[in-house]
Short mmCIF file of C-alpha atoms and ligand atoms in Angstrom, two decimals:
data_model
loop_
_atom_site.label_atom_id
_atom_site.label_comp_id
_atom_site.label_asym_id
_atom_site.label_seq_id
_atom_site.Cartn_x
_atom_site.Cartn_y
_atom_site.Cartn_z
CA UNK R 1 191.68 91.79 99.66
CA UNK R 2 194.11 94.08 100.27
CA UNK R 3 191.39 96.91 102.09
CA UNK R 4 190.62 94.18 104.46
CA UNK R 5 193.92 93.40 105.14
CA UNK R 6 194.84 97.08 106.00
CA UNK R 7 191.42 96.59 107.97
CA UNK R 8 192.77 93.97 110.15
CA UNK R 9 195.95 95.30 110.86
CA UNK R 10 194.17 98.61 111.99
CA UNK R 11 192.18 96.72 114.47
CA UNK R 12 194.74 94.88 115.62
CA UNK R 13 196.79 98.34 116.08
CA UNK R 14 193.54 99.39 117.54
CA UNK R 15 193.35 96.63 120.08
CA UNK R 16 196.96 96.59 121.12
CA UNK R 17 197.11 100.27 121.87
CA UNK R 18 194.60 101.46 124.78
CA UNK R 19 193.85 105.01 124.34
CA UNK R 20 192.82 108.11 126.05
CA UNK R 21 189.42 108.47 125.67
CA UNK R 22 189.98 112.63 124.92
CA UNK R 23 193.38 112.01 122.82
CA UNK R 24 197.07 110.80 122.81
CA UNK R 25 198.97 114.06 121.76
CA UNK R 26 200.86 114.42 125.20
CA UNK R 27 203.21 117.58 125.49
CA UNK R 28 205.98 116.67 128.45
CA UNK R 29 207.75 119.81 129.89
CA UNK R 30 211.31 118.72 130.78
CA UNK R 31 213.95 121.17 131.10
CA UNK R 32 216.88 119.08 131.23
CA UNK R 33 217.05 116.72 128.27
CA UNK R 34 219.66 114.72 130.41
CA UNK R 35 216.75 113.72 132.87
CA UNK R 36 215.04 112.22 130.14
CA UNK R 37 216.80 108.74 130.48
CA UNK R 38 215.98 109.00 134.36
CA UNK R 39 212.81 108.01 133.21
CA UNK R 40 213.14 105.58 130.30
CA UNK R 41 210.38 102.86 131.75
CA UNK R 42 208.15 105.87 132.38
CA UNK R 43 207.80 106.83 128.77
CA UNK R 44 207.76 103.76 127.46
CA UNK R 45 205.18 102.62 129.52
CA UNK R 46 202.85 105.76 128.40
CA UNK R 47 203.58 104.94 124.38
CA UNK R 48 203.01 101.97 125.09
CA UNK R 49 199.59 103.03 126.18
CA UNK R 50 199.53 104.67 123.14
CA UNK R 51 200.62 108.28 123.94
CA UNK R 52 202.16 110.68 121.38
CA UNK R 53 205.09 112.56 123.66
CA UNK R 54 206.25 116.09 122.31
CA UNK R 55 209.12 116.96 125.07
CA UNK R 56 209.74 120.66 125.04
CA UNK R 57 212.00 122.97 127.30
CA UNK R 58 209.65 125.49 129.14
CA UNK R 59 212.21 128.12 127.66
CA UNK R 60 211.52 126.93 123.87
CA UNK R 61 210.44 129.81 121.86
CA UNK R 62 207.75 127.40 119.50
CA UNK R 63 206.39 126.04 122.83
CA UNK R 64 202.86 127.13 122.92
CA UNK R 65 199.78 125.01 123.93
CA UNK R 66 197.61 126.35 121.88
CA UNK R 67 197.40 126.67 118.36
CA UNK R 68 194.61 129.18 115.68
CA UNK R 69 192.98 128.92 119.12
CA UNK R 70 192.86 125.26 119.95
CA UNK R 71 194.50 122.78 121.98
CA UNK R 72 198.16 121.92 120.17
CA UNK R 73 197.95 118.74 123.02
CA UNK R 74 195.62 116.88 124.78
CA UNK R 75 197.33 116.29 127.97
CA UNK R 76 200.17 118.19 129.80
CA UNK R 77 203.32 116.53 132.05
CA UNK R 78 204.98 118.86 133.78
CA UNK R 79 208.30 118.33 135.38
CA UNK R 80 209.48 120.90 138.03
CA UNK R 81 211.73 124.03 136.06
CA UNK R 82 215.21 124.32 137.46
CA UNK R 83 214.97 127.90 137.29
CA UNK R 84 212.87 130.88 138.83
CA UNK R 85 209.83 129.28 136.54
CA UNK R 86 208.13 128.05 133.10
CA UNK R 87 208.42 131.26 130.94
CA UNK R 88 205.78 132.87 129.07
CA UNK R 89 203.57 129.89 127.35
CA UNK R 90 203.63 128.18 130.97
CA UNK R 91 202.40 131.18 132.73
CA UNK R 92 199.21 129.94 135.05
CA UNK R 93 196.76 131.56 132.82
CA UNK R 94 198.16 129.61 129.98
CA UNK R 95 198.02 126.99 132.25
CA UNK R 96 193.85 127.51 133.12
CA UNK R 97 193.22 127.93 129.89
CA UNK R 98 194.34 125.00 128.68
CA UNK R 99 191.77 123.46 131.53
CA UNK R 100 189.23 125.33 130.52
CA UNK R 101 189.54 123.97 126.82
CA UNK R 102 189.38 120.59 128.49
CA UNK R 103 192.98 119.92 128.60
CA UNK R 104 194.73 117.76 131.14
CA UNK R 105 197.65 118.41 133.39
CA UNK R 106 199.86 116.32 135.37
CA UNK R 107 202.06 118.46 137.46
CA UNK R 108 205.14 116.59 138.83
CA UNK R 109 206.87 118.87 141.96
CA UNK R 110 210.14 117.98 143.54
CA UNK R 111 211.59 118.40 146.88
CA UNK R 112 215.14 118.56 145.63
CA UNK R 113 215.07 122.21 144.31
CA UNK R 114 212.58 125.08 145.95
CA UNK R 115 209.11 125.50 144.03
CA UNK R 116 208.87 128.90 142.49
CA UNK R 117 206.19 130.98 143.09
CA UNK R 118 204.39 130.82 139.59
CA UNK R 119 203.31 126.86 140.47
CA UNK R 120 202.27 128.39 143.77
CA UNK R 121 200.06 131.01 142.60
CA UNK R 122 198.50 127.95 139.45
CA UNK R 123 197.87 126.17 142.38
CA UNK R 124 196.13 128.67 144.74
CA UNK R 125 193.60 129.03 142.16
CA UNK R 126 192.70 125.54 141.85
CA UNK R 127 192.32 125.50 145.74
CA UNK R 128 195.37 123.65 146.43
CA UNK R 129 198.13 125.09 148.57
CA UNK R 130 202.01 124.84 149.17
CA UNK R 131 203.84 125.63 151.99
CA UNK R 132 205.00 129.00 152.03
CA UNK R 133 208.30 127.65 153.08
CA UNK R 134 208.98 126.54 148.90
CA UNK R 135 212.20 124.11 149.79
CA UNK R 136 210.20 121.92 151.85
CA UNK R 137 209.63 118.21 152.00
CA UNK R 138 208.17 115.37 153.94
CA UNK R 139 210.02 113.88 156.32
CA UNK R 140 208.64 110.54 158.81
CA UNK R 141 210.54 109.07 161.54
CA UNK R 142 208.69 106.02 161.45
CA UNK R 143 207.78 104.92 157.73
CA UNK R 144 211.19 106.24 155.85
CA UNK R 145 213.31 103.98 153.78
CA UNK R 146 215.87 102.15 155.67
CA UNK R 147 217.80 101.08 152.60
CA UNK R 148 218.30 104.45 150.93
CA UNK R 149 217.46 107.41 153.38
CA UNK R 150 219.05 105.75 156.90
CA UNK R 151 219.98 109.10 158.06
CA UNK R 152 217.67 111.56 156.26
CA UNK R 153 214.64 109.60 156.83
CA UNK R 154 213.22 111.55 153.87
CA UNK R 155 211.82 109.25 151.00
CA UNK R 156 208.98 108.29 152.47
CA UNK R 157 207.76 104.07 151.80
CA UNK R 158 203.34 104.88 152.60
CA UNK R 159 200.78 101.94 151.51
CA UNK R 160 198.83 102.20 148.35
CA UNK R 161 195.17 104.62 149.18
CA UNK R 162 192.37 103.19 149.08
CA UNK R 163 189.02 104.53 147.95
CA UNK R 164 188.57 107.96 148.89
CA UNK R 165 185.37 107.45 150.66
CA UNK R 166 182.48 104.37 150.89
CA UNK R 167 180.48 106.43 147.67
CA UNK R 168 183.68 106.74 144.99
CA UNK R 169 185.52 104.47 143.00
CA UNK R 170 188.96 103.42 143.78
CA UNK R 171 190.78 103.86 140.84
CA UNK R 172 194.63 104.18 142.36
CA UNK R 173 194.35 101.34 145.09
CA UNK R 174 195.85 98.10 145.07
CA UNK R 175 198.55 95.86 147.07
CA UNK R 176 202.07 96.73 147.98
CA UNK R 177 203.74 100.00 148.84
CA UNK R 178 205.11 103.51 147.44
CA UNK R 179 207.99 105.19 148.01
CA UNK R 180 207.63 109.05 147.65
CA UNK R 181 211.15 110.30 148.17
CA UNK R 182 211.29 114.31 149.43
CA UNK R 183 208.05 114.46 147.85
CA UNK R 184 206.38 118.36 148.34
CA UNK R 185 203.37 118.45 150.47
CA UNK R 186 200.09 119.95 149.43
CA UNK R 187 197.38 121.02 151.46
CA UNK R 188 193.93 121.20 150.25
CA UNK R 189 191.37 124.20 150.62
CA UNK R 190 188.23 123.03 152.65
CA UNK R 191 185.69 124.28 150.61
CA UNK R 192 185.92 123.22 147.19
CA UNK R 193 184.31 120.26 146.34
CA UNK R 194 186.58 119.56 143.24
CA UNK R 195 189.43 118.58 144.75
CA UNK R 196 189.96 115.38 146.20
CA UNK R 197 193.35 114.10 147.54
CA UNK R 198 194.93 110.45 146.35
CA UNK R 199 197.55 109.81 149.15
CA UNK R 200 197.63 111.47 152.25
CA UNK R 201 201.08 111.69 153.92
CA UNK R 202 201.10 109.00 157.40
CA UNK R 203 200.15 110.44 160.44
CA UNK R 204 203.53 110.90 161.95
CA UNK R 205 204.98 113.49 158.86
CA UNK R 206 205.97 116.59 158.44
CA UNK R 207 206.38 119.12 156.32
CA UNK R 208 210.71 119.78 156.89
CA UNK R 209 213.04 122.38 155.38
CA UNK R 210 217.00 121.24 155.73
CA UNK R 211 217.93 124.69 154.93
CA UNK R 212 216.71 126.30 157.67
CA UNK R 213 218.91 125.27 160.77
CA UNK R 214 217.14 126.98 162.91
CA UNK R 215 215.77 123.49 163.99
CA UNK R 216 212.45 124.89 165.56
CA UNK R 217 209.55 123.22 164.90
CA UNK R 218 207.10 125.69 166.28
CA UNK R 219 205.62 126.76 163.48
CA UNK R 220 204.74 124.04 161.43
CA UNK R 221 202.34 124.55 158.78
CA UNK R 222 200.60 121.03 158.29
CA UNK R 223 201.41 117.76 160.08
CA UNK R 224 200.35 114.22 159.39
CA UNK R 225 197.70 113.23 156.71
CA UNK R 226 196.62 116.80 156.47
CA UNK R 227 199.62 117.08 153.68
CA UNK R 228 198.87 115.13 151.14
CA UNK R 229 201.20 113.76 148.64
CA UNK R 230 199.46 113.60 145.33
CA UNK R 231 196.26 115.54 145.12
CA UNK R 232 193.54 116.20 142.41
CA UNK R 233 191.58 118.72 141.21
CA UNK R 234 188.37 117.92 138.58
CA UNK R 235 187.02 121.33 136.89
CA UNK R 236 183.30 121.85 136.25
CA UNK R 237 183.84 120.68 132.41
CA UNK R 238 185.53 117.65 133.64
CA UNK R 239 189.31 118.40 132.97
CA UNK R 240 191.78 116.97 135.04
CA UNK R 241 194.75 118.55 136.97
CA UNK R 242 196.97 116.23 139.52
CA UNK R 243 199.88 117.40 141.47
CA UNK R 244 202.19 114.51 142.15
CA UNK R 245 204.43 116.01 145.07
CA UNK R 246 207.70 113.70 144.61
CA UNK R 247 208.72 113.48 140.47
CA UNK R 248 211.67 111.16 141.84
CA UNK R 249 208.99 108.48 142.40
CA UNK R 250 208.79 108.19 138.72
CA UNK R 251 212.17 107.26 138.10
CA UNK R 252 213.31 103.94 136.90
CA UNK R 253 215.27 103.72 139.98
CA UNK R 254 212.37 103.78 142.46
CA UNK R 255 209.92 101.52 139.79
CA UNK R 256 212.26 99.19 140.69
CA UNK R 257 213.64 100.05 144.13
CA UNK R 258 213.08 97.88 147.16
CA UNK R 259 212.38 99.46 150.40
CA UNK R 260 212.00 98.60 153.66
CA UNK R 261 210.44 100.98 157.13
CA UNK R 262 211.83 100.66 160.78
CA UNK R 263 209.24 98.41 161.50
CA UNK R 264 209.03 95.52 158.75
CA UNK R 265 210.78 92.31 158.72
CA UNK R 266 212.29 91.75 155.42
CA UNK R 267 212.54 94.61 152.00
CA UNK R 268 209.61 94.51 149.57
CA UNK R 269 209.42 95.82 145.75
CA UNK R 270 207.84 99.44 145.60
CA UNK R 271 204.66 99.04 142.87
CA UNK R 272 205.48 102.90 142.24
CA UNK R 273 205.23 101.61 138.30
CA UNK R 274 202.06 100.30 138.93
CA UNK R 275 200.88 103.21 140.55
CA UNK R 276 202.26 105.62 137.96
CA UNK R 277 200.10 103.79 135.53
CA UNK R 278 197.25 104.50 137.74
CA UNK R 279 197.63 108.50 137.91
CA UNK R 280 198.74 109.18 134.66
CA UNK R 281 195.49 106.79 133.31
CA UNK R 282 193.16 108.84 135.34
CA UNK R 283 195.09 111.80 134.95
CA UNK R 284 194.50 111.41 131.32
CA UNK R 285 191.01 110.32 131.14
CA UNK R 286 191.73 106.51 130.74
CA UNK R 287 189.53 105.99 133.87
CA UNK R 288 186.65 106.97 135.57
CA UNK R 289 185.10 108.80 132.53
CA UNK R 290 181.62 108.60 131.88
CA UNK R 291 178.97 108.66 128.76
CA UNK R 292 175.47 108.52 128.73
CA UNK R 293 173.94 106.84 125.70
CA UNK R 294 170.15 106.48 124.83
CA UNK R 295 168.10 108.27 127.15
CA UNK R 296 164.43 106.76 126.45
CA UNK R 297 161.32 107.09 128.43
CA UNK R 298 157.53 105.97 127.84
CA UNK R 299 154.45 105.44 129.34
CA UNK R 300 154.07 101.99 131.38
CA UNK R 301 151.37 101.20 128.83
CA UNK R 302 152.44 101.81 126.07
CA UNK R 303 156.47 100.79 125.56
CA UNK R 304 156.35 101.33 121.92
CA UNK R 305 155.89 104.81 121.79
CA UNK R 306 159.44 106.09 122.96
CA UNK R 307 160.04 109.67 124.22
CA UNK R 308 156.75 111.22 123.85
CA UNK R 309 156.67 115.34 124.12
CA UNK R 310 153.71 115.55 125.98
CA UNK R 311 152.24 113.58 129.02
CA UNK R 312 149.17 113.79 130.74
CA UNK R 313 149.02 114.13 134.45
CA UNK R 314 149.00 110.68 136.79
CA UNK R 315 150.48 108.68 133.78
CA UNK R 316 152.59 105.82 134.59
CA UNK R 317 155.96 106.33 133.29
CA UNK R 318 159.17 104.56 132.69
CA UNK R 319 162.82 106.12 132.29
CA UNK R 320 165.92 104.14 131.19
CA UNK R 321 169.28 105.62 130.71
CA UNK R 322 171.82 103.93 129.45
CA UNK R 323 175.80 105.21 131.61
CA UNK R 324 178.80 103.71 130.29
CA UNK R 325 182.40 104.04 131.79
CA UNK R 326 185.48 104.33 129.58
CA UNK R 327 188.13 101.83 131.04
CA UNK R 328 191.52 102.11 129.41
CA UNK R 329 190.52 101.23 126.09
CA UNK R 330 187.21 101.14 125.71
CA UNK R 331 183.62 101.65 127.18
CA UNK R 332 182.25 99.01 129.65
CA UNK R 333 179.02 99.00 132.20
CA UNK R 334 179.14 101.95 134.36
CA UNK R 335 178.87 100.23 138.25
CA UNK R 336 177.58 102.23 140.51
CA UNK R 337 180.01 102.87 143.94
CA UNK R 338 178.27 100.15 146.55
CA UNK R 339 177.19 103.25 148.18
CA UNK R 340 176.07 105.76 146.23
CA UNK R 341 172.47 106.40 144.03
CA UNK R 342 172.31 107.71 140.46
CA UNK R 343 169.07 109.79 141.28
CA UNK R 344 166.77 111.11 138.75
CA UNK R 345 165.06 113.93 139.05
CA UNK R 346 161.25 115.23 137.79
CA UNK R 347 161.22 118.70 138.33
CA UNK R 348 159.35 122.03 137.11
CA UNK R 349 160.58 124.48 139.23
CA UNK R 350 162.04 121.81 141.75
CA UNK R 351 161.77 117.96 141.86
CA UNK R 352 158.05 117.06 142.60
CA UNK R 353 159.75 113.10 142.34
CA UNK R 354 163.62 112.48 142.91
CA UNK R 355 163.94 108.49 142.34
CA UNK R 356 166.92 106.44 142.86
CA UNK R 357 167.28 104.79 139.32
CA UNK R 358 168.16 100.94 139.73
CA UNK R 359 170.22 98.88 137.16
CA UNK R 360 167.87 97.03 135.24
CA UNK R 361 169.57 95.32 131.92
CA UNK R 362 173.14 95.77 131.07
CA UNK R 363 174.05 95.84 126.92
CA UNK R 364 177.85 95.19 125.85
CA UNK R 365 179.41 98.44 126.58
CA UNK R 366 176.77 99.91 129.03
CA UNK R 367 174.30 99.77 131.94
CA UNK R 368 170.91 100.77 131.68
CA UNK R 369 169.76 102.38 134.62
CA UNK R 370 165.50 102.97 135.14
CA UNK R 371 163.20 104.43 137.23
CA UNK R 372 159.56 104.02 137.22
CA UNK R 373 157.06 106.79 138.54
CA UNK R 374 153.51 108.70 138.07
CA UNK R 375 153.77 111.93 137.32
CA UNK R 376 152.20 114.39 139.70
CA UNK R 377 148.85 116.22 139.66
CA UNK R 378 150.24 119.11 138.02
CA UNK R 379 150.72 120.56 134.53
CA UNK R 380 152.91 122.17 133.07
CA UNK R 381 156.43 122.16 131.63
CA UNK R 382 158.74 119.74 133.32
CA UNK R 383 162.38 117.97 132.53
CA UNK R 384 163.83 114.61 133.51
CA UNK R 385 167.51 115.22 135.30
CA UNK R 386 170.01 113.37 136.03
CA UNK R 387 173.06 115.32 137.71
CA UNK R 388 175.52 113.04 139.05
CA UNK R 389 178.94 114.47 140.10
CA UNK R 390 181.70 112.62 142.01
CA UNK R 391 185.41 113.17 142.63
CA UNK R 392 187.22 110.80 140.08
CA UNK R 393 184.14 110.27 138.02
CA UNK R 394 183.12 113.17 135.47
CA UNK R 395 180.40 115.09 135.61
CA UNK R 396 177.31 113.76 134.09
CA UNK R 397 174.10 116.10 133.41
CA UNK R 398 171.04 115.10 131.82
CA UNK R 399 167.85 117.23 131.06
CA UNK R 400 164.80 116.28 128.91
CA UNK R 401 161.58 118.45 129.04
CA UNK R 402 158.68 117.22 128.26
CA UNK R 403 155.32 118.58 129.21
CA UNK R 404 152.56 117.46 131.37
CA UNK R 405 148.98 118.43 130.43
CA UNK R 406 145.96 117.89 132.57
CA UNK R 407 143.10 115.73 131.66
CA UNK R 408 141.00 115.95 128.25
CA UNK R 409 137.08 116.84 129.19
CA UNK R 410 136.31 113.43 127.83
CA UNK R 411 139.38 111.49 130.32
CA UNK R 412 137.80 111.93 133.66
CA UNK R 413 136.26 108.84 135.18
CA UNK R 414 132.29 108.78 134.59
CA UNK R 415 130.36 109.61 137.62
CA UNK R 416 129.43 106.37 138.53
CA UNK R 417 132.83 105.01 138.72
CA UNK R 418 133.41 107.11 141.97
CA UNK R 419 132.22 105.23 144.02
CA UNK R 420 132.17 108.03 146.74
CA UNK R 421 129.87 109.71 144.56
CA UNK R 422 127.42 106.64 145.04
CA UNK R 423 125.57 108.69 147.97
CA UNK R 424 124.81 111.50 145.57
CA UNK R 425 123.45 109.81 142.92
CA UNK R 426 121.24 107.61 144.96
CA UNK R 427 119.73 110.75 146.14
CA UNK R 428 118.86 112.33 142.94
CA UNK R 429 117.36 109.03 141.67
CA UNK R 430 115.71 108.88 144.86
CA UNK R 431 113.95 112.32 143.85
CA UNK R 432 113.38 111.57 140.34
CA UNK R 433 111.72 108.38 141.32
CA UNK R 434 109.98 109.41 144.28
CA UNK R 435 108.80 112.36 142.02
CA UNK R 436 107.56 109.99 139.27
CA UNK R 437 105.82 107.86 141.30
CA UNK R 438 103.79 111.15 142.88
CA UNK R 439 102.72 111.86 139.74
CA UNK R 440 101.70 108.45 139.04
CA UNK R 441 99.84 108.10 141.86
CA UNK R 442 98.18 111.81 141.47
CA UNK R 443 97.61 111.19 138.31
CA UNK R 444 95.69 107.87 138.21
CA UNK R 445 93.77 108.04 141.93
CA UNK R 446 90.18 108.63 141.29
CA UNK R 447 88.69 111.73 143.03
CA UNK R 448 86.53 110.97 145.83
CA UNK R 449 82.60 111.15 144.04
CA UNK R 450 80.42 113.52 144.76
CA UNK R 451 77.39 111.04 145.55
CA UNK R 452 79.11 110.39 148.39
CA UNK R 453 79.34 113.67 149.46
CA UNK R 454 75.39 114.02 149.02
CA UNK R 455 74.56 111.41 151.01
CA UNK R 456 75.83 112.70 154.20
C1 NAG J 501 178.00 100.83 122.67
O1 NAG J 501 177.79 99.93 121.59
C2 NAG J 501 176.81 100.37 120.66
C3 NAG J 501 176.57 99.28 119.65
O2 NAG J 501 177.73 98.62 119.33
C4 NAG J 501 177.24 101.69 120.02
O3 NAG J 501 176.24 102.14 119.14
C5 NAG J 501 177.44 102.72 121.12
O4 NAG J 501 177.93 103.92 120.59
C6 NAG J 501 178.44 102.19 122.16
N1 NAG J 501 178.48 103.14 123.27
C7 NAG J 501 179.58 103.71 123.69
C8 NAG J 501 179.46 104.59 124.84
O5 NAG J 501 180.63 103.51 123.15
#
C-alpha cells in the first residue's frame, strides 16, 4: 500500500513539474546577490518549471562547471559581471567546453554597464558579434516607451517575432509586445548556418553610446533590424547558447510594466514574462527537441519480416520512422513546419533515391513518417539517411546500411515471359520445326523408280 502510495505522489510530482528534457541542475551567475530580488518572478517561474538554481559569484573560488570531468550543471544563466569580466572558471574556453559537453547557456548582456571584452571574444567564436563600441545600446525614436524613457527614448517596446522563416517552427511568437530596455545589440556573422536571430531590433534603431558626446553619427556600425536583440546559436551536437541583449527585461518590474510607443492610443501590459518563459524553455531544451524512435523498414511484400540486412535489387520497399518532439514536459508528434520535407535518403556513394517521407500514422507520443520506393538496379552496400537540421529544432541523423544484392541465377524472369523476346523464339522454333518437317518429308518421300527411268 504504502509503495503505491509513494508511487502516486511521484507521478503526481512528476506531472506537476515540466522538465528539461537534458536536466534541471541550472547554475545562475549573478554577481550581486542584491540583484537577486530584482528578479523574484523570474526564478520562481523557472522552479516552478522544475529547475534546480545554484547562484554563484563569477569570483567564487568553488565555482567550476565541471566536475572529475563532467558537467557539475546542465544549463548556464549568465548575468552581465560588474567588473572587467567572469574570472577563471568563466573564461570562454570554459565557456565552449561546457557546449561541447552539451551544456546550455543563456547569456543575459546589459546596456547599463560596458561589456568586457572576454563576452566579446565567447561570442566571436560562436559567430556572433558586438559592437566594438562595448557601452552601447539601442535607441528608436519611434517605438520607445513613452511612460518610462520620455526623454531617453531608450527601452525599446518591439512586437513579439514571429517564425523565423515559412520552413521553422515558431517557438517564441505570440500576441502582445516586449519591452527591451538599453538592450545590447548583436550582429550576426553571414555565414554560419547555426545561428539564427529571435528579435530583430525595428527598422528605425540604432546602435547609441551616451558617453560619447561627440554626437556624430557617421560611423554607425549596424542600423535597423540588422542588430538584433536576442540571438541564438545551435552547435553541431545540438547545445544551445542565446544572448538576450537587455537582462533588465527580466525584471519583475518590466514582467509587469505597461508601455506605450509615440504612436498607440492607450498603454498595454508587456508579455516580457511570457516571453521569458519562451527563451529560457528553448534555451534549455524544453522545446523544439527531437527523438527518433523505431526506425523499421521491409519489403512491400512481405511486412512481417522487419529490417532485413540484405535486399535484392528492384525490391519494393517500405521505410517508417517514427520523430517525436519533446514539448515542455514530455514527448508529443513531431509536425513537420507547413513548409519544409523530412527527406530520406538511399544512398551508396550518393542518393540514387532522395524521397520526401509523408506522415502516415501517428502513435501517442510520436509521428511515424514513411516513404515507399524500389531500390535501384545496382548492388552493393547502401544506407537509409535521414539528416534533418533546422535552426530551433536539433539535429537529427539517421543511417541504416543494408545491402543490395543482384538477382539469384534462378530469379530472372523465364524467357518466355519477355515478351520482347517473343520474336526470337518464334524464330528458333521456326527452324527446329521447319527442320523437322525436312526430315520428315526426306525421310518418308519415295525415290522416283527406276522403271520409269527405263522406259524413256
Ligand atoms: C513513446 O511511448 C512508447 C510507449 O509508451 C515508449 O516506449 C517510447 O519510449 C516513447 N517515446 C518517447 C520518445 O518518449
Amino acid at each position: 500500500m504504502r509503495w503505491f502510495l509513494s508511487f502516486l505522489f511521484l507521478s503526481f510530482l512528476a506531472v506537476v513539474h515540466a522538465l528539461s528534457s537534458t536536466g534541471n541542475r541550472l547554475l545562475v551567475i549573478l554577481e550581486d546577490e542584491t540583484e537577486k530580488s530584482l528578479y523574484s518572478t523570474f526564478w520562481s517561474d523557472l522552479e516552478g518549471r522544475g529547475y534546480t538554481l545554484s547562484f554563484e559569484s563569477p569570483k567564487s573560488e568553488q565555482l567550476s562547471l565541471f566536475q572529475h570531468g563532467a558537467r557539475a550543471y546542465d544549463h548556464l544563466l549568465v548575468f552581465p559581471p560588474k567588473s572587467k569580466g567572469f574570472g577563471p572558471s568563466l573564461t570562454p574556453k570554459a565557456v565552449l567546453d561546457f557546449m561541447n559537453k552539451e551544456g546550455n547557456v543563456l547569456l543575459a548582456l546589459s546596456g547599463k554597464s560596458s561589456t568586457p571584452s572576454a563576452i566579446s571574444s565567447l561570442l566571436i567564436e560562436l559567430d556572433l558579434h558586438l559592437s566594438s563600441d562595448r557601452s552601447a545600446f539601442v535607441v528608436d525614436h519611434f517605438n520607445y516607451d513613452t511612460v518610462s524613457a520620455s526623454e531617453k527614448h531608450d527601452v525599446l517596446v518591439v512586437p513579439r517575432p514571429g517564425p523565423l522563416r515559412p520552413d521553422t517552427k515558431a517557438y517564441f511568437s505570440g500576441e502582445g509586445v516586449l519591452a527591451m530596455p538599453r538592450a545590447v545589440p548583436q550582429t550576426l556573422g553571414s555565414d554560419s548556418p547555426l545561428v539564427a536571430p529571435v528579435l530583430r531590433a525595428p527598422v528605425t534603431a540604432y546602435s547609441y553610446n551616451p558617453k560619447d558626446d561627440s554626437g556624430s553619427m557617421e560611423e554607425v556600425y549596424a542600423t535597423g533590424s540588422q542588430l538584433a536583440l536576442v540571438s541564438t546559436m545551435q552547435s553541431r551536437n545540438s547545445a544551445r547558447f542565446t544572448v538576450l541583449g537587455s537582462v533588465e527585461s527580466l525584471e519583475d518590474k518590466w514582467f509587469s510594466a505597461t508601455v506605450k510607443t509615440p504612436s498607440d492610443e492607450e498603454q498595454t501590459q508587456t508579455v516580457n514574462r511570457e516571453f521569458a518563459k519562451q527563451l529560457t524553455a528553448w534555451t534549455f531544451k524544453e522545446t523544439g527537441v527531437l527523438k527518433v524512435g523505431k526506425i523499421e523498414h521491409y519489403l512491400a511484400e512481405d511486412p512481417a519480416d522487419l529490417n532485413p540486412q540484405i535486399y535484392r535489387i528492384k525490391n519494393d520497399i517500405v521505410f517508417n520512422m517514427e520523430v517525436s518532439e519533446y514539448e515542455y514536459d514530455g514527448y508529443v508528434p513531431f509536425e513537420l513546419p507547413s513548409e519544409d520535407a523530412l527527406q530520406l535518403e538511399f544512398s551508396m556513394l550518393s542518393p540514387f533515391h532522395r524521397l520526401a517521407l509523408q506522415p502516415t500514422r501517428k502513435t501517442d507520443n510520436s509521428t511515424v513518417y514513411s516513404a515507399a520506393f524500389t531500390t535501384p538496379d545496382q548492388h552493393g552496400i547502401f544506407s537509409f539517411r535521414v539528416d534533418y537540421k533546422r535552426p530551433f529544432l536539433t539535429n537529427v541523423e539517421e543511417k541504416h546500411e543494408v545491402t543490395v544484392r543482384h538477382f539469384a541465377h534462378d530469379e530472372y524472369p523465364r524467357s518466355w515471359e519477355i515478351s520482347g523476346g517473343w520474336v526470337w523464339i518464334a524464330g528458333l522454333w521456326a527452324v527446329i520445326g521447319g527442320f523437322i518437317a525436312f526430315v520428315l518429308v526426306w525421310l518418308y518421300s519415295e525415290p522416283p523408280s527406276a522403271k520409269t527411268k527405263k522406259t524413256q
